[in-house]
mmCIF file of C-alpha atoms in Angstrom:
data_model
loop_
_atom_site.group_PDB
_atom_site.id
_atom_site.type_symbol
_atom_site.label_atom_id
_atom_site.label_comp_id
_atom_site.label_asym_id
_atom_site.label_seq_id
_atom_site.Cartn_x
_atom_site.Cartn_y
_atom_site.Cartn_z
ATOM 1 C CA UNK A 1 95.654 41.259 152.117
ATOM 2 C CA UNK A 2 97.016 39.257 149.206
ATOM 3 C CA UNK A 3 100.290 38.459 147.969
ATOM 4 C CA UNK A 4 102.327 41.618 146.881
ATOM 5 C CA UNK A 5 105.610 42.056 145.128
ATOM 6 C CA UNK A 6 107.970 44.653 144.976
ATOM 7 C CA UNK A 7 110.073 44.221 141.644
ATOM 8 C CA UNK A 8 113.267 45.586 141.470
ATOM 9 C CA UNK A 9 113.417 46.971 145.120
ATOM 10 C CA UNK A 10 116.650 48.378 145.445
ATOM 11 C CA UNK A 11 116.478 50.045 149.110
ATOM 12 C CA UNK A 12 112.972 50.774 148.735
ATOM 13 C CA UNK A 13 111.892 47.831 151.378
ATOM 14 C CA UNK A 14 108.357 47.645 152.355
ATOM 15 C CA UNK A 15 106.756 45.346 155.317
ATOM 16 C CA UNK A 16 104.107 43.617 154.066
ATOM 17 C CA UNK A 17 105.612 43.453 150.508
ATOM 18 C CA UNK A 18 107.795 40.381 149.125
ATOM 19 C CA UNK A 19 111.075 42.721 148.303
ATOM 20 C CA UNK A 20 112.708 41.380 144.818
ATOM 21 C CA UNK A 21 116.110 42.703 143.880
ATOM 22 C CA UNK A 22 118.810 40.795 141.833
ATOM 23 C CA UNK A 23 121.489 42.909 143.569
ATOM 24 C CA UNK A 24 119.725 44.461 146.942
ATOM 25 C CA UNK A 25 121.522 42.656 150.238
ATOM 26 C CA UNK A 26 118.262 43.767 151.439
ATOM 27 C CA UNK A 27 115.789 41.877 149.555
ATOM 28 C CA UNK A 28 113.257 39.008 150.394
ATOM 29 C CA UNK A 29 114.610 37.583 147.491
ATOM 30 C CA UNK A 30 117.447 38.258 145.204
ATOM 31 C CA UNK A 31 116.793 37.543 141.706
ATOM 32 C CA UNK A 32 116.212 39.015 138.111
ATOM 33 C CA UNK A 33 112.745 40.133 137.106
ATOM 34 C CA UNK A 34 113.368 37.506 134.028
ATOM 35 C CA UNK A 35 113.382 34.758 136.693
ATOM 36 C CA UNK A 36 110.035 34.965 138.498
ATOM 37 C CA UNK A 37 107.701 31.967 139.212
ATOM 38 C CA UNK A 38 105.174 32.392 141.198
ATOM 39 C CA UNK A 39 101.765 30.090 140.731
ATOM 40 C CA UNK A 40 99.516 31.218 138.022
ATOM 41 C CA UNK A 41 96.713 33.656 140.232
ATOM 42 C CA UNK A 42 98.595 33.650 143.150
ATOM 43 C CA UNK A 43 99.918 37.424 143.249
ATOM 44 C CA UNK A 44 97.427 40.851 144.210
ATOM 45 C CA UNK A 45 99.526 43.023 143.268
ATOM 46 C CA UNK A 46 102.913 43.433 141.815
ATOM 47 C CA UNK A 47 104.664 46.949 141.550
ATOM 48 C CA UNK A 48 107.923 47.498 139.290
ATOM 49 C CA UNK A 49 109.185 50.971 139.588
ATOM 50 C CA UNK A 50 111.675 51.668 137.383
ATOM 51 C CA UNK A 51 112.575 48.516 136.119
ATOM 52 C CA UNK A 52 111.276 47.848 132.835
ATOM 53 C CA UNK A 53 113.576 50.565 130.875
ATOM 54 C CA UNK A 54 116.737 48.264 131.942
ATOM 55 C CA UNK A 55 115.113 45.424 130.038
ATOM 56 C CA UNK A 56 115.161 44.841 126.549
ATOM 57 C CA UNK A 57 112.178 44.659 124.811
ATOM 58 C CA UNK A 58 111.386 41.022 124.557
ATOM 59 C CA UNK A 59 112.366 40.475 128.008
ATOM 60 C CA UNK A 60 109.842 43.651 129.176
ATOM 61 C CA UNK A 61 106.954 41.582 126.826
ATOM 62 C CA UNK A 62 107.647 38.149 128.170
ATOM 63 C CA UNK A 63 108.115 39.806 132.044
ATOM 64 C CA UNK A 64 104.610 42.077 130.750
ATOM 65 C CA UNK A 65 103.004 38.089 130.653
ATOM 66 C CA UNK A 66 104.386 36.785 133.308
ATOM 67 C CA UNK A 67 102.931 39.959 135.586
ATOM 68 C CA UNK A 68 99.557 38.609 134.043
ATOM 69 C CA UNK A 69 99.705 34.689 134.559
ATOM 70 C CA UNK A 70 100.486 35.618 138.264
ATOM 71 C CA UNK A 71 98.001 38.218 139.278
ATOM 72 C CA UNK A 72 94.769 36.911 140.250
ATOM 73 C CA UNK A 73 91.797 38.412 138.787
ATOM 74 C CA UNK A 74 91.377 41.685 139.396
ATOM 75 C CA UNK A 75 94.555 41.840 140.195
ATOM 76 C CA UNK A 76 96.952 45.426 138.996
ATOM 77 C CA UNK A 77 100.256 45.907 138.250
ATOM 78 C CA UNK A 78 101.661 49.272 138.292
ATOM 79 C CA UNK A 79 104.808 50.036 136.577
ATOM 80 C CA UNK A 80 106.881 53.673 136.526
ATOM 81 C CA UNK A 81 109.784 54.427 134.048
ATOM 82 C CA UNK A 82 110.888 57.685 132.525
ATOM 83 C CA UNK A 83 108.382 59.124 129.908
ATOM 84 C CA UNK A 84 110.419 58.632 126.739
ATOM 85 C CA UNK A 85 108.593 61.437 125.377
ATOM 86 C CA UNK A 86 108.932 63.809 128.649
ATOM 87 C CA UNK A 87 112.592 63.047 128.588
ATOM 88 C CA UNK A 88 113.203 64.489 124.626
ATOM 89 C CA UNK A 89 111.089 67.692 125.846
ATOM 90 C CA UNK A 90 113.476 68.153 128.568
ATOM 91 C CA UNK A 91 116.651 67.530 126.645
ATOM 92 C CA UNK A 92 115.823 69.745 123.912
ATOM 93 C CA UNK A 93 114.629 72.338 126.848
ATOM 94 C CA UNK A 94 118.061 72.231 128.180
ATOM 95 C CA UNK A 95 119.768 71.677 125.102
ATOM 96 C CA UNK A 96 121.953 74.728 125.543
ATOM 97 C CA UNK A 97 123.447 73.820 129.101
ATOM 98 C CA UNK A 98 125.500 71.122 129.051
ATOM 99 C CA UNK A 99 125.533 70.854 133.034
ATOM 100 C CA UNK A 100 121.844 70.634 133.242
ATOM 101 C CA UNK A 101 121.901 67.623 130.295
ATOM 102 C CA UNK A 102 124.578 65.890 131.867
ATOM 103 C CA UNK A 103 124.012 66.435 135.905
ATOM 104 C CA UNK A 104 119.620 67.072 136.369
ATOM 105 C CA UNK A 105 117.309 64.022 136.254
ATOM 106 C CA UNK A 106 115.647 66.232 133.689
ATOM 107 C CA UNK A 107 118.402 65.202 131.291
ATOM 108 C CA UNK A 108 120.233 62.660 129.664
ATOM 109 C CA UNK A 109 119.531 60.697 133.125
ATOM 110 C CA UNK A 110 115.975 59.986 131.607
ATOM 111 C CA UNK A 111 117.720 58.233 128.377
ATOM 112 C CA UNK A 112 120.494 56.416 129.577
ATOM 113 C CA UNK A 113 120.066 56.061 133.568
ATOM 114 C CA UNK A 114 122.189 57.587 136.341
ATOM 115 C CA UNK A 115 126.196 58.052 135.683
ATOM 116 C CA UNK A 116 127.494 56.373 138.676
ATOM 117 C CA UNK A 117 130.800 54.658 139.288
ATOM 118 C CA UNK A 118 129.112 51.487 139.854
ATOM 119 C CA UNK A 119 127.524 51.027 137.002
ATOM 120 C CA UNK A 120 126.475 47.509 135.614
ATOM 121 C CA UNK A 121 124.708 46.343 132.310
ATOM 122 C CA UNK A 122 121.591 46.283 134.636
ATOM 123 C CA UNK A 123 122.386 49.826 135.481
ATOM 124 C CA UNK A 124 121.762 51.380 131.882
ATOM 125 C CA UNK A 125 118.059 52.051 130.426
ATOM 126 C CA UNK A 126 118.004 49.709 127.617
ATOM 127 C CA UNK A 127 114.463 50.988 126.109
ATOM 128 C CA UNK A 128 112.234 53.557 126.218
ATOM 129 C CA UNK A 129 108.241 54.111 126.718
ATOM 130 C CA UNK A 130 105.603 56.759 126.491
ATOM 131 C CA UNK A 131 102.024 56.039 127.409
ATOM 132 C CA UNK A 132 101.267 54.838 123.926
ATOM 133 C CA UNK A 133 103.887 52.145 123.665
ATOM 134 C CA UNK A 134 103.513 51.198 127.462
ATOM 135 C CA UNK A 135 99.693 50.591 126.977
ATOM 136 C CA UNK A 136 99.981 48.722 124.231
ATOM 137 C CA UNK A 137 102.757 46.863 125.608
ATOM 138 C CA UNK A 138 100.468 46.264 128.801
ATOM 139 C CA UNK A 139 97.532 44.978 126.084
ATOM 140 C CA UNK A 140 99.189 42.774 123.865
ATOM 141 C CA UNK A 141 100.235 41.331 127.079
ATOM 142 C CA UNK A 142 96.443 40.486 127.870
ATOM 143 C CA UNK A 143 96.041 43.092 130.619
ATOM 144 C CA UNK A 144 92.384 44.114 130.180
ATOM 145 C CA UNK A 145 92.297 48.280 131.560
ATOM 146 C CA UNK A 146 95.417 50.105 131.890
ATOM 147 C CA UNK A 147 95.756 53.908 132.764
ATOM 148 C CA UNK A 148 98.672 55.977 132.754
ATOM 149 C CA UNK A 149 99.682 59.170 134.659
ATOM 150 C CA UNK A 150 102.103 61.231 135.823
ATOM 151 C CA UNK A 151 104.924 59.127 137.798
ATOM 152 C CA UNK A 152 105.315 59.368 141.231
ATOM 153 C CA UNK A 153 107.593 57.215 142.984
ATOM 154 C CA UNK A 154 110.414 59.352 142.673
ATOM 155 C CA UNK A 155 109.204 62.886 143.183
ATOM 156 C CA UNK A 156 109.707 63.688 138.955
ATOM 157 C CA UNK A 157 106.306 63.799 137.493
ATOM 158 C CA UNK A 158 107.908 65.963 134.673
ATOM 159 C CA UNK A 159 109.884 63.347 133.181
ATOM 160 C CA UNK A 160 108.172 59.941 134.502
ATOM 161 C CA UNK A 161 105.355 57.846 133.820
ATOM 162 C CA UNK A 162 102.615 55.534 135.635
ATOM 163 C CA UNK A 163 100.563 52.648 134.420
ATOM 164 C CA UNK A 164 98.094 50.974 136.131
ATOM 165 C CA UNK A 165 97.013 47.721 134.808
ATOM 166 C CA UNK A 166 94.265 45.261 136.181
ATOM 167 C CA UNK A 167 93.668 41.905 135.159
#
């Protein structure tokens, strides 16, 4: 088994996984997804679940690259964020009940990120994605298949979305 990173862990620490978390006490390593350097090739597989909606978009692009230069070939990223598209459905489905906007991850949740009193500037979604604009951000990025689904990771395949990319 190759090389496999876990990008923006939070508490979601897996053996056999390098765990990478700027904030996580928990993690392997604690650093920003803008800062990672592995060798060119050296990575299987790299997973970043709900990460790339708190990056802007040229850091998503250039961290959409870097993903690339470090997989090996035939290597796969998968990535998960809220379905920008799923998330306006839902809003305008709840659009009349203010507690469901504000309090459901069906909500406003899926645009601006969990309300929490902890909140940091890495904390708030700072761009959105359906499975057009993820593809094609996935593409342009030199990835040569991508597929996207229904998102998984955290048990709301209403409102999130998958893509599987393989170098």
């Amino acid at each position: 088994m190759g090389l496999r990173l876990n990008i923006g862990c939070g508490g979601d620490l897996r053996a056999g996984w390098v765990n990478i978390d700027a904030h996580h006490p928990g993690a392997d390593r604690r650093m920003r997804v803008q800062d990672l350097d592995y060798p060119d090739g050296s990575v299987e597989h790299i997973e970043a679940v709900m990460v790339l909606e708190h990056l802007g978009p040229d850091d998503a692009r250039a961290f959409a690259r870097n993903a690339r230069r470090m997989l090996a070939p035939g290597g796969v990223l998968v990535i998960e964020v809220p379905d920008l598209l799923k998330v306006c459905q839902l809003v305008l489905l709840h659009a009349d009940d203010p507690n469901a906007l504000e309090n459901s991850p069906f909500g406003l949740r899926g645009i601006f990120g969990d309300p929490t009193t902890h909140n940091s500037l890495e904390d708030v979604h700072r761009w959105g994605y359906t499975p057009a604009s993820l593809t094609r951000l996935l593409t342009e990025a030199g990835f040569t298949t991508v597929t996207t689904s229904d998102g998984l990771s955290h048990g709301y395949p209403l409102r999130d979305l998958r893509a599987e990319a393989r170098r």
